[in-house]
mmCIF file of C-alpha atoms in Angstrom:
data_model
loop_
_atom_site.group_PDB
_atom_site.id
_atom_site.type_symbol
_atom_site.label_atom_id
_atom_site.label_comp_id
_atom_site.label_asym_id
_atom_site.label_seq_id
_atom_site.Cartn_x
_atom_site.Cartn_y
_atom_site.Cartn_z
ATOM 1 C CA MET A 15 0.141 0.209 0.121
ATOM 2 C CA ALA A 16 1.346 3.636 -0.854
ATOM 3 C CA LYS A 17 1.736 6.139 1.722
ATOM 4 C CA VAL A 18 0.123 8.871 -0.425
ATOM 5 C CA SER A 19 -2.048 8.698 -3.568
ATOM 6 C CA VAL A 20 -2.053 11.842 -5.626
ATOM 7 C CA ILE A 21 -4.849 12.203 -7.933
ATOM 8 C CA VAL A 22 -4.366 14.574 -10.815
ATOM 9 C CA PRO A 23 -7.205 15.357 -13.163
ATOM 10 C CA ILE A 24 -5.753 16.633 -16.774
ATOM 11 C CA TYR A 25 -7.449 18.434 -19.253
ATOM 12 C CA ASN A 26 -5.809 20.454 -21.927
ATOM 13 C CA VAL A 27 -2.879 21.789 -19.685
ATOM 14 C CA GLU A 28 0.317 20.841 -22.267
ATOM 15 C CA LYS A 29 2.043 24.288 -21.082
ATOM 16 C CA TYR A 30 1.934 23.371 -17.416
ATOM 17 C CA LEU A 31 1.876 19.740 -17.091
ATOM 18 C CA PRO A 32 5.364 19.092 -17.152
ATOM 19 C CA LYS A 33 6.413 21.345 -14.357
ATOM 20 C CA CYS A 34 3.402 19.668 -12.313
ATOM 21 C CA LEU A 35 4.581 15.992 -12.957
ATOM 22 C CA ASP A 36 8.364 16.912 -12.133
ATOM 23 C CA SER A 37 7.181 18.287 -9.061
ATOM 24 C CA LEU A 38 5.295 14.829 -8.134
ATOM 25 C CA VAL A 39 7.913 12.373 -9.695
ATOM 26 C CA ASN A 40 10.665 13.933 -7.707
ATOM 27 C CA GLN A 41 8.966 13.885 -4.453
ATOM 28 C CA THR A 42 11.010 12.774 -1.584
ATOM 29 C CA LEU A 43 8.173 10.475 -0.397
ATOM 30 C CA ASP A 44 8.981 7.064 -0.897
ATOM 31 C CA ASP A 45 5.852 4.838 -1.580
ATOM 32 C CA ILE A 46 3.878 7.609 -3.476
ATOM 33 C CA GLU A 47 1.293 6.639 -6.089
ATOM 34 C CA ILE A 48 0.456 9.341 -8.682
ATOM 35 C CA ILE A 49 -2.883 8.848 -10.545
ATOM 36 C CA LEU A 50 -3.072 10.789 -13.727
ATOM 37 C CA VAL A 51 -6.570 10.984 -15.070
ATOM 38 C CA ASN A 52 -6.700 12.240 -18.816
ATOM 39 C CA ASP A 53 -10.160 13.854 -18.889
ATOM 40 C CA GLY A 54 -10.500 13.700 -22.826
ATOM 41 C CA SER A 55 -7.667 16.479 -23.365
ATOM 42 C CA LEU A 56 -7.553 17.598 -27.086
ATOM 43 C CA ASP A 57 -3.972 18.828 -26.889
ATOM 44 C CA ASP A 58 -0.689 16.951 -26.025
ATOM 45 C CA SER A 59 -1.549 16.412 -22.568
ATOM 46 C CA GLY A 60 -2.454 12.956 -22.953
ATOM 47 C CA LYS A 61 0.775 12.518 -24.772
ATOM 48 C CA ILE A 62 2.951 14.237 -22.067
ATOM 49 C CA ALA A 63 1.039 12.107 -19.283
ATOM 50 C CA LYS A 64 1.643 8.966 -21.112
ATOM 51 C CA GLU A 65 5.524 9.550 -21.421
ATOM 52 C CA TYR A 66 5.862 10.269 -17.622
ATOM 53 C CA SER A 67 3.915 7.257 -16.801
ATOM 54 C CA GLU A 68 6.012 5.026 -19.180
ATOM 55 C CA LYS A 69 9.293 6.604 -17.658
ATOM 56 C CA TYR A 70 7.999 6.069 -13.912
ATOM 57 C CA LYS A 71 6.128 3.009 -14.036
ATOM 58 C CA ASP A 72 6.928 2.516 -10.231
ATOM 59 C CA LYS A 73 4.951 5.566 -9.588
ATOM 60 C CA ILE A 74 2.357 6.631 -11.958
ATOM 61 C CA ILE A 75 -1.030 5.140 -13.079
ATOM 62 C CA TYR A 76 -2.247 6.297 -16.169
ATOM 63 C CA LEU A 77 -5.922 6.377 -16.832
ATOM 64 C CA GLU A 78 -7.996 7.972 -19.714
ATOM 65 C CA LYS A 79 -11.590 8.993 -20.271
ATOM 66 C CA GLU A 80 -14.096 10.816 -22.056
ATOM 67 C CA ASN A 81 -14.408 14.466 -20.965
ATOM 68 C CA GLY A 82 -16.866 14.757 -18.134
ATOM 69 C CA GLY A 83 -14.972 17.694 -16.167
ATOM 70 C CA LEU A 84 -12.738 18.215 -13.211
ATOM 71 C CA SER A 85 -15.167 16.611 -10.526
ATOM 72 C CA ASP A 86 -15.588 13.468 -13.005
ATOM 73 C CA ALA A 87 -11.920 12.889 -13.360
ATOM 74 C CA ARG A 88 -11.236 13.177 -9.637
ATOM 75 C CA ASN A 89 -14.163 10.764 -8.739
ATOM 76 C CA TYR A 90 -12.701 8.379 -11.642
ATOM 77 C CA GLY A 91 -9.360 8.270 -10.002
ATOM 78 C CA ILE A 92 -10.410 7.671 -6.373
ATOM 79 C CA PRO A 93 -11.323 3.933 -6.666
ATOM 80 C CA TYR A 94 -7.794 3.226 -8.087
ATOM 81 C CA ALA A 95 -6.047 4.997 -4.950
ATOM 82 C CA THR A 96 -4.642 2.435 -2.662
ATOM 83 C CA GLY A 97 -2.730 5.013 -0.436
ATOM 84 C CA GLU A 98 -3.207 5.524 3.139
ATOM 85 C CA TYR A 99 -3.898 9.203 2.142
ATOM 86 C CA ILE A 100 -5.345 10.537 -0.941
ATOM 87 C CA ALA A 101 -4.200 14.094 -1.936
ATOM 88 C CA PHE A 102 -5.513 16.060 -5.177
ATOM 89 C CA LEU A 103 -3.461 18.209 -7.042
ATOM 90 C CA ASP A 104 -4.577 20.300 -9.995
ATOM 91 C CA SER A 105 -2.497 19.718 -13.325
ATOM 92 C CA ASP A 106 -1.756 23.447 -13.908
ATOM 93 C CA ASP A 107 -0.343 23.666 -10.275
ATOM 94 C CA TYR A 108 2.704 22.521 -8.734
ATOM 95 C CA ILE A 109 4.306 21.281 -5.392
ATOM 96 C CA ASP A 110 7.481 21.421 -3.309
ATOM 97 C CA ILE A 111 9.428 18.225 -4.027
ATOM 98 C CA ASP A 112 9.753 17.900 0.042
ATOM 99 C CA ALA A 113 6.059 18.594 0.632
ATOM 100 C CA TYR A 114 4.539 15.179 1.002
ATOM 101 C CA ILE A 115 7.026 13.496 3.038
ATOM 102 C CA GLN A 116 6.736 16.427 5.709
ATOM 103 C CA MET A 117 2.918 16.247 5.323
ATOM 104 C CA TYR A 118 2.534 12.499 5.747
ATOM 105 C CA GLU A 119 4.983 12.246 8.489
ATOM 106 C CA LYS A 120 3.114 14.816 10.514
ATOM 107 C CA ALA A 121 -0.036 13.271 9.817
ATOM 108 C CA LYS A 122 1.196 9.971 11.025
ATOM 109 C CA LYS A 123 2.618 11.748 14.086
ATOM 110 C CA GLU A 124 -0.714 13.172 14.962
ATOM 111 C CA ASP A 125 -2.838 10.465 13.777
ATOM 112 C CA ALA A 126 -4.566 13.145 11.567
ATOM 113 C CA ASP A 127 -7.548 12.286 9.358
ATOM 114 C CA PHE A 128 -7.141 15.653 7.594
ATOM 115 C CA LEU A 129 -3.966 17.621 7.125
ATOM 116 C CA GLU A 130 -3.600 20.967 5.349
ATOM 117 C CA CYS A 131 -0.698 23.195 4.342
ATOM 118 C CA ASP A 132 -0.485 26.748 2.980
ATOM 119 C CA PHE A 133 -0.121 27.596 -0.637
ATOM 120 C CA ILE A 134 1.057 30.478 -2.810
ATOM 121 C CA TRP A 135 -1.183 32.338 -5.265
ATOM 122 C CA GLU A 136 1.222 32.465 -8.307
ATOM 123 C CA TYR A 137 0.306 35.390 -10.724
ATOM 124 C CA PRO A 138 2.520 36.663 -13.827
ATOM 125 C CA ASN A 139 3.774 39.492 -11.613
ATOM 126 C CA LYS A 140 3.376 38.545 -8.050
ATOM 127 C CA LYS A 141 3.061 35.881 -5.489
ATOM 128 C CA VAL A 142 0.474 36.160 -2.451
ATOM 129 C CA ILE A 143 0.876 33.304 0.382
ATOM 130 C CA ASP A 144 -2.355 32.086 1.700
ATOM 131 C CA LYS A 145 -2.467 31.526 5.560
ATOM 132 C CA ARG A 146 -4.557 29.319 7.174
ATOM 133 C CA ILE A 147 -7.213 30.953 9.512
ATOM 134 C CA ASP A 148 -7.185 29.103 13.046
ATOM 135 C CA TYR A 149 -10.012 27.520 14.210
ATOM 136 C CA LYS A 150 -10.989 25.909 17.426
ATOM 137 C CA ASN A 151 -13.607 23.133 16.532
ATOM 138 C CA LYS A 152 -15.478 21.793 13.416
ATOM 139 C CA GLN A 153 -18.196 24.438 13.865
ATOM 140 C CA GLU A 154 -15.579 27.229 13.310
ATOM 141 C CA MET A 155 -13.761 25.466 10.808
ATOM 142 C CA LEU A 156 -17.406 25.164 8.912
ATOM 143 C CA ALA A 157 -16.991 28.959 8.559
ATOM 144 C CA VAL A 158 -13.301 29.528 7.758
ATOM 145 C CA VAL A 159 -11.803 26.323 6.358
ATOM 146 C CA ARG A 160 -10.308 26.798 2.678
ATOM 147 C CA VAL A 161 -12.607 24.923 0.653
ATOM 148 C CA VAL A 162 -9.743 23.612 -1.764
ATOM 149 C CA ALA A 163 -9.274 19.951 -2.241
ATOM 150 C CA TRP A 164 -5.480 20.328 -3.493
ATOM 151 C CA ASN A 165 -3.710 21.431 -0.277
ATOM 152 C CA LYS A 166 -4.737 18.429 2.001
ATOM 153 C CA LEU A 167 -4.089 14.865 2.969
ATOM 154 C CA ILE A 168 -7.134 12.852 3.652
ATOM 155 C CA LYS A 169 -7.383 9.237 5.077
ATOM 156 C CA ARG A 170 -8.469 7.387 2.187
ATOM 157 C CA ASP A 171 -10.747 4.958 4.374
ATOM 158 C CA LEU A 172 -12.840 8.174 5.379
ATOM 159 C CA ILE A 173 -13.519 8.850 1.623
ATOM 160 C CA ILE A 174 -14.343 5.451 0.624
ATOM 161 C CA LYS A 175 -16.388 4.435 3.900
ATOM 162 C CA ASN A 176 -18.610 7.617 3.439
ATOM 163 C CA ASN A 177 -18.728 7.422 -0.288
ATOM 164 C CA LEU A 178 -17.486 10.804 -0.500
ATOM 165 C CA ARG A 179 -17.311 12.161 -4.083
ATOM 166 C CA PHE A 180 -17.163 15.552 -5.963
ATOM 167 C CA PRO A 181 -20.493 16.660 -7.655
ATOM 168 C CA LYS A 182 -20.441 16.260 -11.326
ATOM 169 C CA GLY A 183 -20.947 19.049 -13.626
ATOM 170 C CA LEU A 184 -21.101 21.827 -10.995
ATOM 171 C CA ARG A 185 -18.724 24.732 -10.143
ATOM 172 C CA TYR A 186 -17.434 25.015 -6.510
ATOM 173 C CA GLU A 187 -17.241 21.282 -6.330
ATOM 174 C CA ASP A 188 -14.563 21.637 -3.642
ATOM 175 C CA ILE A 189 -16.804 23.245 -1.228
ATOM 176 C CA GLU A 190 -19.641 20.451 -1.451
ATOM 177 C CA PHE A 191 -16.732 17.826 -0.920
ATOM 178 C CA THR A 192 -15.050 19.710 2.075
ATOM 179 C CA TYR A 193 -18.436 20.116 3.720
ATOM 180 C CA LYS A 194 -19.546 16.704 3.424
ATOM 181 C CA LEU A 195 -16.227 15.398 4.617
ATOM 182 C CA LEU A 196 -15.990 17.726 7.643
ATOM 183 C CA PRO A 197 -18.380 16.003 10.133
ATOM 184 C CA TYR A 198 -16.260 12.664 9.769
ATOM 185 C CA LEU A 199 -13.232 14.238 10.733
ATOM 186 C CA ASN A 200 -11.774 13.018 14.140
ATOM 187 C CA LYS A 201 -8.350 14.547 14.428
ATOM 188 C CA ILE A 202 -7.417 17.761 12.164
ATOM 189 C CA SER A 203 -3.786 18.859 11.828
ATOM 190 C CA TYR A 204 -1.996 21.754 9.975
ATOM 191 C CA ILE A 205 1.685 22.374 8.818
ATOM 192 C CA ASP A 206 2.790 25.898 8.543
ATOM 193 C CA LYS A 207 4.469 25.443 5.171
ATOM 194 C CA ASN A 208 3.223 27.173 1.975
ATOM 195 C CA PHE A 209 3.975 23.909 -0.233
ATOM 196 C CA ILE A 210 1.495 24.221 -3.115
ATOM 197 C CA HIS A 211 1.895 26.784 -5.922
ATOM 198 C CA TYR A 212 -1.401 27.807 -7.149
ATOM 199 C CA VAL A 213 -0.745 28.924 -10.853
ATOM 200 C CA GLN A 214 -3.148 31.756 -11.840
ATOM 201 C CA ARG A 215 -4.467 31.487 -15.443
ATOM 202 C CA ASN A 216 -6.672 34.113 -17.123
ATOM 203 C CA ASN A 217 -8.825 31.243 -18.787
ATOM 204 C CA SER A 218 -9.004 28.992 -15.621
ATOM 205 C CA ILE A 219 -12.217 27.934 -14.253
ATOM 206 C CA ALA A 220 -11.590 29.866 -10.909
ATOM 207 C CA ASN A 221 -11.191 33.160 -13.018
ATOM 208 C CA VAL A 222 -13.969 32.979 -15.459
ATOM 209 C CA GLN A 223 -17.481 34.277 -14.416
ATOM 210 C CA ASN A 224 -20.194 33.270 -16.357
ATOM 211 C CA GLU A 225 -23.935 31.732 -15.824
ATOM 212 C CA LYS A 226 -21.773 28.721 -14.006
ATOM 213 C CA THR A 227 -21.281 31.016 -11.216
ATOM 214 C CA ALA A 228 -24.878 30.320 -10.121
ATOM 215 C CA ASP A 229 -23.831 26.762 -9.189
ATOM 216 C CA ILE A 230 -22.855 27.972 -5.908
ATOM 217 C CA PHE A 231 -26.710 28.029 -4.801
ATOM 218 C CA ILE A 232 -27.144 24.125 -5.929
ATOM 219 C CA ILE A 233 -23.811 23.166 -4.064
ATOM 220 C CA LEU A 234 -25.011 25.003 -0.922
ATOM 221 C CA ASP A 235 -28.391 23.560 -1.144
ATOM 222 C CA ASN A 236 -26.595 20.182 -1.630
ATOM 223 C CA VAL A 237 -24.676 20.469 1.411
ATOM 224 C CA ILE A 238 -27.644 21.821 3.679
ATOM 225 C CA ASN A 239 -29.719 18.791 2.427
ATOM 226 C CA TYR A 240 -26.848 16.314 3.171
ATOM 227 C CA TYR A 241 -26.369 17.736 6.499
ATOM 228 C CA LYS A 242 -30.334 17.380 7.267
ATOM 229 C CA GLU A 243 -30.332 13.811 5.583
ATOM 230 C CA LYS A 244 -27.623 12.765 8.097
ATOM 231 C CA ASN A 245 -29.040 14.462 11.020
ATOM 232 C CA LEU A 246 -26.045 16.680 11.531
ATOM 233 C CA TYR A 247 -27.815 20.187 10.604
ATOM 234 C CA GLU A 248 -28.578 21.209 14.151
ATOM 235 C CA GLU A 249 -25.147 20.210 15.471
ATOM 236 C CA TYR A 250 -23.425 22.591 12.698
#
């Protein structure tokens, strides 16, 4: 069993993908599993990912599927993960090469279900460090947690046991996933290191406002309904 499985959804990112994959295959953590999900890319992203998978057969699992979006690609990769912890990394971002060993060792030391690190917003002409806002309990966490999937280690068993998946076809999928995961966390940890480089692209999903922005209302309704169905609503 791997220590960490990293799921990387890939779609039309040929310009950014090599830097992302180099940051993963050179991780100092041993027993890392890198799951690349080519989500029907139309550029050379699939070719690049295949080349890396052939070169690093002991680390990389390459999968390909018809285009279904970010959530669908992540969900597709989850059943292939064997790691004690699952991490997600977007294919236009990259991570420091000693990140996962430090995150894994701290998570193990503290028997954490969930561990997050800080990250850096990388713009063409500046960098901004994103620091965690402290919280004392899960109710406070609900209000201030950074609802991105890619700066965390999450125990795989929690995801599998509770059948947690990202909502397909909706923006703000990380919000729904994070809020549905939160009630099942027993031990939450944090490492005060900005390991992730969150690369800002003008045409990325996060930077495009359109009618899909209204998906936030569906996402929040989904979360509220989930908490009510699981008898969690009053507690949180």
